Amino acid sequence: HIEGSFQWLQYRKDTECIKLLISLVDAIVYTSDLRFHPHQSIHWLETQLDAAHFIHDRQAQGNVLGNLGTIYKDLGNARKSIEYHEQALVIHREVGNRRGEATALGNLGAAYRDLGETRKSIKFTEESLVIYREIGDRRGEGAALGNLGLAYKDLGETDKAIQLYKQRLVIAHEIGDRRGEGVTLGNLGNAFAMLGDLHRAIGFYQQRLAIAREIGDRLGEGTVLGNLGSAFSNLGEARKAIEFYEQQLMIAHKIGDQRGEGGALWNSAMAYEDLGDRAKAVTRAQAGLLILEVI
């Protein structure tokens, strides 16, 4: 019904229908990536952006630019993501949208983290956290805490990262955010894996996997399958690791997750090397390297 409504509305040029289209896309944007291929999401958002320009709705323009930035980050294109989020930030500040400003700052932090600019990531994320707390946005606060945890994990401050993840987990439980809960369980798994506690990490990954499948989060499912593969690889169980990498590879290719696809190819190459299959390892490594260079 939602898709049928969009198909009808996208060809209407009267103001009432344009506003309905903008509202429709806004209403499903938090969950659409659980069901849509990224290219479908991009089409919907670009159509929404055209509609927002047509009626000169600056706030809607800011929202859709931010959502486009998030999709390009998930596709592995952090630099393009930053371009969109910077445009969104300018508009949100222009119209006085504090929640939008906080979201743009947080998204910039996440994108810079993907580029390895961790200190810059922390700066943007802390700015977003202040605003989320100021306006009482618990979901936003939780997301900011989780992103700070990721940044501190990258700096090697794993204990601090775990504290931040636990704060986010409390908020996710409090507001019934299953998606946020799943993401945080996966991050806790990564943190304990860094500490060398692989069996505890696997326990968190399995909880993460169950939630991802429950809510249909294919990107999250693929990511945690890769994490399980890495954990079993580090335990010396290369064949079991490959099973998880193959599942991740299938999902990543299907949903257009280039970062996940490249990572799965590279990690499976290392596992085949451990098994002594040098030819297959080289083929997989070259394929993975090609994707990672592209993005």
mmCIF file of C-alpha atoms in Angstrom:
data_model
loop_
_atom_site.group_PDB
_atom_site.id
_atom_site.type_symbol
_atom_site.label_atom_id
_atom_site.label_comp_id
_atom_site.label_asym_id
_atom_site.label_seq_id
_atom_site.Cartn_x
_atom_site.Cartn_y
_atom_site.Cartn_z
ATOM 1 C CA HIS A 1 0.000 0.000 0.000
ATOM 2 C CA ILE A 2 2.831 2.400 0.868
ATOM 3 C CA GLU A 3 4.654 1.650 -2.374
ATOM 4 C CA GLY A 4 1.422 2.015 -4.357
ATOM 5 C CA SER A 5 0.803 5.395 -2.733
ATOM 6 C CA PHE A 6 4.294 6.564 -3.612
ATOM 7 C CA GLN A 7 3.940 5.438 -7.237
ATOM 8 C CA TRP A 8 0.736 7.459 -7.565
ATOM 9 C CA LEU A 9 1.974 10.546 -5.725
ATOM 10 C CA GLN A 10 5.317 10.904 -7.527
ATOM 11 C CA TYR A 11 3.573 11.928 -10.754
ATOM 12 C CA ARG A 12 1.236 14.483 -9.165
ATOM 13 C CA LYS A 13 2.179 18.144 -9.347
ATOM 14 C CA ASP A 14 -0.405 19.790 -7.080
ATOM 15 C CA THR A 15 0.819 21.147 -3.754
ATOM 16 C CA GLU A 16 -1.389 18.900 -1.616
ATOM 17 C CA CYS A 17 -0.058 15.703 -3.219
ATOM 18 C CA ILE A 18 3.533 16.951 -3.068
ATOM 19 C CA LYS A 19 3.157 17.517 0.670
ATOM 20 C CA LEU A 20 1.654 14.050 1.042
ATOM 21 C CA LEU A 21 4.627 12.512 -0.766
ATOM 22 C CA ILE A 22 7.070 14.319 1.510
ATOM 23 C CA SER A 23 5.152 13.105 4.591
ATOM 24 C CA LEU A 24 4.967 9.547 3.264
ATOM 25 C CA VAL A 25 8.726 9.235 2.754
ATOM 26 C CA ASP A 26 9.436 10.899 6.117
ATOM 27 C CA ALA A 27 7.139 8.421 7.862
ATOM 28 C CA ILE A 28 9.017 5.331 6.722
ATOM 29 C CA VAL A 29 12.594 6.568 6.457
ATOM 30 C CA TYR A 30 13.725 5.033 9.780
ATOM 31 C CA THR A 31 12.717 1.549 8.658
ATOM 32 C CA SER A 32 12.772 1.661 4.850
ATOM 33 C CA ASP A 33 16.384 0.490 4.688
ATOM 34 C CA LEU A 34 15.277 -2.723 6.407
ATOM 35 C CA ARG A 35 13.082 -3.532 3.394
ATOM 36 C CA PHE A 36 14.372 -1.555 0.412
ATOM 37 C CA HIS A 37 17.482 -2.052 -1.664
ATOM 38 C CA PRO A 38 19.612 1.105 -1.227
ATOM 39 C CA HIS A 39 18.950 2.144 -4.828
ATOM 40 C CA GLN A 40 15.195 2.094 -4.172
ATOM 41 C CA SER A 41 15.691 4.215 -1.074
ATOM 42 C CA ILE A 42 17.824 6.666 -3.055
ATOM 43 C CA HIS A 43 15.120 6.940 -5.734
ATOM 44 C CA TRP A 44 12.454 7.684 -3.114
ATOM 45 C CA LEU A 45 14.631 10.265 -1.380
ATOM 46 C CA GLU A 46 15.682 12.005 -4.603
ATOM 47 C CA THR A 47 12.005 12.201 -5.588
ATOM 48 C CA GLN A 48 11.238 13.647 -2.154
ATOM 49 C CA LEU A 49 14.064 16.175 -2.533
ATOM 50 C CA ASP A 50 12.660 17.332 -5.883
ATOM 51 C CA ALA A 51 9.250 17.722 -4.222
ATOM 52 C CA ALA A 52 10.731 19.733 -1.343
ATOM 53 C CA HIS A 53 12.507 22.047 -3.814
ATOM 54 C CA PHE A 54 9.272 22.458 -5.798
ATOM 55 C CA ILE A 55 7.355 23.838 -2.799
ATOM 56 C CA HIS A 56 10.427 25.586 -1.274
ATOM 57 C CA ASP A 57 10.237 23.530 1.969
ATOM 58 C CA ARG A 58 13.678 24.119 3.505
ATOM 59 C CA GLN A 59 13.147 21.845 6.507
ATOM 60 C CA ALA A 60 12.127 18.953 4.270
ATOM 61 C CA GLN A 61 15.196 19.611 2.110
ATOM 62 C CA GLY A 62 17.423 19.383 5.178
ATOM 63 C CA ASN A 63 15.822 16.120 6.307
ATOM 64 C CA VAL A 64 16.141 14.402 2.945
ATOM 65 C CA LEU A 65 19.741 15.530 2.414
ATOM 66 C CA GLY A 66 20.623 13.965 5.755
ATOM 67 C CA ASN A 67 18.836 10.732 4.874
ATOM 68 C CA LEU A 68 20.668 10.549 1.546
ATOM 69 C CA GLY A 69 23.929 11.049 3.428
ATOM 70 C CA THR A 70 23.128 8.117 5.695
ATOM 71 C CA ILE A 71 22.449 5.789 2.769
ATOM 72 C CA TYR A 72 25.697 6.710 1.031
ATOM 73 C CA LYS A 73 27.567 6.041 4.278
ATOM 74 C CA ASP A 74 25.976 2.589 4.453
ATOM 75 C CA LEU A 75 27.064 2.016 0.850
ATOM 76 C CA GLY A 76 30.633 2.785 1.877
ATOM 77 C CA ASN A 77 30.881 6.239 0.299
ATOM 78 C CA ALA A 78 31.797 8.316 3.355
ATOM 79 C CA ARG A 79 32.955 11.375 1.410
ATOM 80 C CA LYS A 80 29.689 11.693 -0.501
ATOM 81 C CA SER A 81 27.878 11.138 2.793
ATOM 82 C CA ILE A 82 29.740 14.086 4.344
ATOM 83 C CA GLU A 83 28.761 16.351 1.439
ATOM 84 C CA TYR A 84 25.070 15.635 2.052
ATOM 85 C CA HIS A 85 25.292 15.974 5.841
ATOM 86 C CA GLU A 86 27.130 19.312 5.571
ATOM 87 C CA GLN A 87 24.346 20.646 3.345
ATOM 88 C CA ALA A 88 21.743 19.338 5.797
ATOM 89 C CA LEU A 89 23.518 20.988 8.745
ATOM 90 C CA VAL A 90 23.478 24.403 7.046
ATOM 91 C CA ILE A 91 19.734 24.159 6.417
ATOM 92 C CA HIS A 92 18.828 22.878 9.900
ATOM 93 C CA ARG A 93 20.727 25.758 11.496
ATOM 94 C CA GLU A 94 19.124 28.206 9.077
ATOM 95 C CA VAL A 95 15.565 27.127 10.004
ATOM 96 C CA GLY A 96 16.317 26.587 13.710
ATOM 97 C CA ASN A 97 15.687 22.827 13.698
ATOM 98 C CA ARG A 98 17.649 21.673 16.751
ATOM 99 C CA ARG A 99 16.835 17.976 16.340
ATOM 100 C CA GLY A 100 17.888 18.125 12.696
ATOM 101 C CA GLU A 101 21.086 19.940 13.679
ATOM 102 C CA ALA A 102 21.919 17.247 16.231
ATOM 103 C CA THR A 103 21.224 14.498 13.703
ATOM 104 C CA ALA A 104 23.446 16.119 11.073
ATOM 105 C CA LEU A 105 26.281 16.563 13.580
ATOM 106 C CA GLY A 106 25.991 12.939 14.676
ATOM 107 C CA ASN A 107 25.947 11.717 11.102
ATOM 108 C CA LEU A 108 29.034 13.782 10.283
ATOM 109 C CA GLY A 109 30.740 12.183 13.262
ATOM 110 C CA ALA A 110 29.879 8.707 11.994
ATOM 111 C CA ALA A 111 31.104 9.481 8.467
ATOM 112 C CA TYR A 112 34.405 10.940 9.668
ATOM 113 C CA ARG A 113 34.907 7.849 11.808
ATOM 114 C CA ASP A 114 34.595 5.736 8.639
ATOM 115 C CA LEU A 115 37.407 7.836 7.144
ATOM 116 C CA GLY A 116 39.586 7.176 10.191
ATOM 117 C CA GLU A 117 39.379 10.773 11.470
ATOM 118 C CA THR A 118 38.478 9.704 14.985
ATOM 119 C CA ARG A 119 39.133 12.933 16.904
ATOM 120 C CA LYS A 120 37.007 14.864 14.421
ATOM 121 C CA SER A 121 34.323 12.195 14.787
ATOM 122 C CA ILE A 122 34.278 12.603 18.579
ATOM 123 C CA LYS A 123 33.991 16.396 18.297
ATOM 124 C CA PHE A 124 30.890 16.230 16.076
ATOM 125 C CA THR A 125 29.317 13.425 18.101
ATOM 126 C CA GLU A 126 29.766 15.207 21.435
ATOM 127 C CA GLU A 127 28.137 18.321 19.962
ATOM 128 C CA SER A 128 25.162 16.217 18.860
ATOM 129 C CA LEU A 129 24.893 14.565 22.295
ATOM 130 C CA VAL A 130 24.624 17.944 24.016
ATOM 131 C CA ILE A 131 21.719 18.965 21.778
ATOM 132 C CA TYR A 132 19.897 15.630 22.087
ATOM 133 C CA ARG A 133 20.009 15.888 25.878
ATOM 134 C CA GLU A 134 18.946 19.522 25.731
ATOM 135 C CA ILE A 135 15.792 18.681 23.717
ATOM 136 C CA GLY A 136 15.068 15.389 25.508
ATOM 137 C CA ASP A 137 15.506 13.112 22.471
ATOM 138 C CA ARG A 138 16.297 9.746 24.081
ATOM 139 C CA ARG A 139 16.725 7.812 20.828
ATOM 140 C CA GLY A 140 19.154 10.432 19.547
ATOM 141 C CA GLU A 141 20.998 10.437 22.865
ATOM 142 C CA GLY A 142 21.366 6.682 22.684
ATOM 143 C CA ALA A 143 22.667 6.786 19.125
ATOM 144 C CA ALA A 144 25.221 9.462 20.069
ATOM 145 C CA LEU A 145 26.448 7.423 23.037
ATOM 146 C CA GLY A 146 26.834 4.390 20.795
ATOM 147 C CA ASN A 147 28.773 6.368 18.190
ATOM 148 C CA LEU A 148 31.062 7.784 20.876
ATOM 149 C CA GLY A 149 31.684 4.234 22.013
ATOM 150 C CA LEU A 150 32.722 3.281 18.477
ATOM 151 C CA ALA A 151 35.125 6.202 18.297
ATOM 152 C CA TYR A 152 36.766 5.402 21.630
ATOM 153 C CA LYS A 153 37.022 1.765 20.573
ATOM 154 C CA ASP A 154 38.934 2.944 17.504
ATOM 155 C CA LEU A 155 41.301 4.856 19.808
ATOM 156 C CA GLY A 156 41.927 1.667 21.773
ATOM 157 C CA GLU A 157 40.025 2.885 24.853
ATOM 158 C CA THR A 158 37.934 -0.274 24.998
ATOM 159 C CA ASP A 159 36.816 -0.012 28.623
ATOM 160 C CA LYS A 160 35.457 3.494 27.998
ATOM 161 C CA ALA A 161 33.716 2.221 24.868
ATOM 162 C CA ILE A 162 32.022 -0.559 26.868
ATOM 163 C CA GLN A 163 30.744 1.966 29.431
ATOM 164 C CA LEU A 164 29.218 4.063 26.640
ATOM 165 C CA TYR A 165 27.645 1.012 24.980
ATOM 166 C CA LYS A 166 26.054 -0.021 28.276
ATOM 167 C CA GLN A 167 24.536 3.455 28.669
ATOM 168 C CA ARG A 168 23.091 3.149 25.177
ATOM 169 C CA LEU A 169 21.715 -0.320 25.944
ATOM 170 C CA VAL A 170 19.819 1.052 28.954
ATOM 171 C CA ILE A 171 18.192 3.725 26.785
ATOM 172 C CA ALA A 172 17.338 1.234 24.032
ATOM 173 C CA HIS A 173 15.566 -1.003 26.574
ATOM 174 C CA GLU A 174 13.799 1.999 28.076
ATOM 175 C CA ILE A 175 12.295 3.221 24.788
ATOM 176 C CA GLY A 176 11.758 -0.198 23.182
ATOM 177 C CA ASP A 177 14.304 0.395 20.412
ATOM 178 C CA ARG A 178 15.025 -3.151 19.232
ATOM 179 C CA ARG A 179 17.180 -1.956 16.393
ATOM 180 C CA GLY A 180 19.336 0.164 18.703
ATOM 181 C CA GLU A 181 19.528 -2.721 21.161
ATOM 182 C CA GLY A 182 20.779 -5.061 18.447
ATOM 183 C CA VAL A 183 23.409 -2.620 17.215
ATOM 184 C CA THR A 184 24.694 -2.124 20.766
ATOM 185 C CA LEU A 185 24.911 -5.854 21.468
ATOM 186 C CA GLY A 186 27.033 -6.187 18.335
ATOM 187 C CA ASN A 187 29.282 -3.345 19.460
ATOM 188 C CA LEU A 188 29.713 -4.961 22.865
ATOM 189 C CA GLY A 189 30.727 -8.136 21.071
ATOM 190 C CA ASN A 190 33.364 -6.206 19.123
ATOM 191 C CA ALA A 191 34.689 -4.641 22.310
ATOM 192 C CA PHE A 192 35.078 -7.960 24.113
ATOM 193 C CA ALA A 193 36.686 -9.442 21.005
ATOM 194 C CA MET A 194 39.282 -6.649 21.184
ATOM 195 C CA LEU A 195 39.910 -7.596 24.816
ATOM 196 C CA GLY A 196 40.507 -11.189 23.731
ATOM 197 C CA ASP A 197 37.359 -12.558 25.384
ATOM 198 C CA LEU A 198 36.147 -14.273 22.214
ATOM 199 C CA HIS A 199 33.596 -16.596 23.811
ATOM 200 C CA ARG A 200 31.868 -13.659 25.505
ATOM 201 C CA ALA A 201 32.015 -11.753 22.229
ATOM 202 C CA ILE A 202 30.332 -14.643 20.406
ATOM 203 C CA GLY A 203 27.522 -14.589 22.975
ATOM 204 C CA PHE A 204 26.819 -10.916 22.223
ATOM 205 C CA TYR A 205 27.048 -11.554 18.470
ATOM 206 C CA GLN A 206 24.482 -14.341 18.682
ATOM 207 C CA GLN A 207 22.057 -12.033 20.517
ATOM 208 C CA ARG A 208 22.698 -9.390 17.861
ATOM 209 C CA LEU A 209 22.049 -11.887 15.068
ATOM 210 C CA ALA A 210 18.729 -12.986 16.601
ATOM 211 C CA ILE A 211 17.445 -9.377 16.783
ATOM 212 C CA ALA A 212 18.639 -8.537 13.257
ATOM 213 C CA ARG A 213 16.709 -11.500 11.872
ATOM 214 C CA GLU A 214 13.685 -10.704 14.033
ATOM 215 C CA ILE A 215 13.324 -7.166 12.634
ATOM 216 C CA GLY A 216 14.582 -7.942 9.114
ATOM 217 C CA ASP A 217 17.786 -5.907 9.392
ATOM 218 C CA ARG A 218 19.737 -7.422 6.504
ATOM 219 C CA LEU A 219 22.656 -5.001 6.770
ATOM 220 C CA GLY A 220 22.999 -5.718 10.490
ATOM 221 C CA GLU A 221 22.639 -9.444 9.878
ATOM 222 C CA GLY A 222 25.432 -9.408 7.326
ATOM 223 C CA THR A 223 27.711 -7.377 9.574
ATOM 224 C CA VAL A 224 27.321 -9.643 12.591
ATOM 225 C CA LEU A 225 27.790 -12.770 10.465
ATOM 226 C CA GLY A 226 31.143 -11.293 9.467
ATOM 227 C CA ASN A 227 31.937 -10.612 13.121
ATOM 228 C CA LEU A 228 31.129 -14.224 14.023
ATOM 229 C CA GLY A 229 33.414 -15.335 11.211
ATOM 230 C CA SER A 230 36.259 -13.230 12.589
ATOM 231 C CA ALA A 231 35.722 -14.557 16.109
ATOM 232 C CA PHE A 232 35.869 -18.189 14.995
ATOM 233 C CA SER A 233 38.850 -17.424 12.775
ATOM 234 C CA ASN A 234 40.702 -16.033 15.801
ATOM 235 C CA LEU A 235 39.780 -19.221 17.689
ATOM 236 C CA GLY A 236 41.511 -21.212 14.945
ATOM 237 C CA GLU A 237 38.300 -22.545 13.411
ATOM 238 C CA ALA A 238 38.876 -21.425 9.827
ATOM 239 C CA ARG A 239 36.248 -23.677 8.217
ATOM 240 C CA LYS A 240 33.512 -22.430 10.535
ATOM 241 C CA ALA A 241 34.683 -18.850 9.934
ATOM 242 C CA ILE A 242 34.348 -19.340 6.167
ATOM 243 C CA GLU A 243 30.743 -20.523 6.612
ATOM 244 C CA PHE A 244 29.879 -17.213 8.284
ATOM 245 C CA TYR A 245 31.826 -15.141 5.728
ATOM 246 C CA GLU A 246 29.976 -16.868 2.872
ATOM 247 C CA GLN A 247 26.624 -15.970 4.455
ATOM 248 C CA GLN A 248 27.780 -12.383 4.911
ATOM 249 C CA LEU A 249 28.998 -12.205 1.317
ATOM 250 C CA MET A 250 25.658 -13.401 -0.036
ATOM 251 C CA ILE A 251 23.693 -10.805 1.954
ATOM 252 C CA ALA A 252 26.125 -7.948 1.247
ATOM 253 C CA HIS A 253 26.009 -8.584 -2.500
ATOM 254 C CA LYS A 254 22.213 -8.813 -2.473
ATOM 255 C CA ILE A 255 21.629 -5.532 -0.621
ATOM 256 C CA GLY A 256 24.429 -3.528 -2.253
ATOM 257 C CA ASP A 257 26.658 -3.299 0.850
ATOM 258 C CA GLN A 258 30.026 -2.797 -0.840
ATOM 259 C CA ARG A 259 31.930 -2.361 2.411
ATOM 260 C CA GLY A 260 30.525 -5.623 3.740
ATOM 261 C CA GLU A 261 31.173 -7.439 0.467
ATOM 262 C CA GLY A 262 34.786 -6.268 0.316
ATOM 263 C CA GLY A 263 35.367 -7.144 3.959
ATOM 264 C CA ALA A 264 33.835 -10.616 3.588
ATOM 265 C CA LEU A 265 35.993 -11.366 0.541
ATOM 266 C CA TRP A 266 39.149 -10.184 2.292
ATOM 267 C CA ASN A 267 38.444 -12.032 5.546
ATOM 268 C CA SER A 268 37.533 -15.248 3.749
ATOM 269 C CA ALA A 269 40.824 -14.940 1.853
ATOM 270 C CA MET A 270 42.690 -14.924 5.155
ATOM 271 C CA ALA A 271 40.731 -17.984 6.290
ATOM 272 C CA TYR A 272 41.526 -19.883 3.079
ATOM 273 C CA GLU A 273 45.178 -18.964 3.579
ATOM 274 C CA ASP A 274 44.980 -20.520 7.055
ATOM 275 C CA LEU A 275 43.663 -23.703 5.431
ATOM 276 C CA GLY A 276 46.575 -23.711 2.973
ATOM 277 C CA ASP A 277 44.433 -22.961 -0.095
ATOM 278 C CA ARG A 278 46.715 -20.225 -1.471
ATOM 279 C CA ALA A 279 45.083 -19.990 -4.919
ATOM 280 C CA LYS A 280 41.592 -19.382 -3.544
ATOM 281 C CA ALA A 281 42.992 -16.985 -0.955
ATOM 282 C CA VAL A 282 44.681 -14.867 -3.636
ATOM 283 C CA THR A 283 41.550 -14.774 -5.806
ATOM 284 C CA ARG A 284 39.377 -13.690 -2.870
ATOM 285 C CA ALA A 285 41.911 -11.125 -1.657
ATOM 286 C CA GLN A 286 42.194 -9.521 -5.097
ATOM 287 C CA ALA A 287 38.396 -9.306 -5.429
ATOM 288 C CA GLY A 288 38.070 -7.794 -1.957
ATOM 289 C CA LEU A 289 40.880 -5.304 -2.529
ATOM 290 C CA LEU A 290 39.251 -4.115 -5.764
ATOM 291 C CA ILE A 291 35.997 -3.272 -3.968
ATOM 292 C CA LEU A 292 37.700 -1.628 -0.989
ATOM 293 C CA GLU A 293 39.797 0.563 -3.303
ATOM 294 C CA VAL A 294 36.673 1.667 -5.181
ATOM 295 C CA ILE A 295 34.944 2.831 -1.993
#
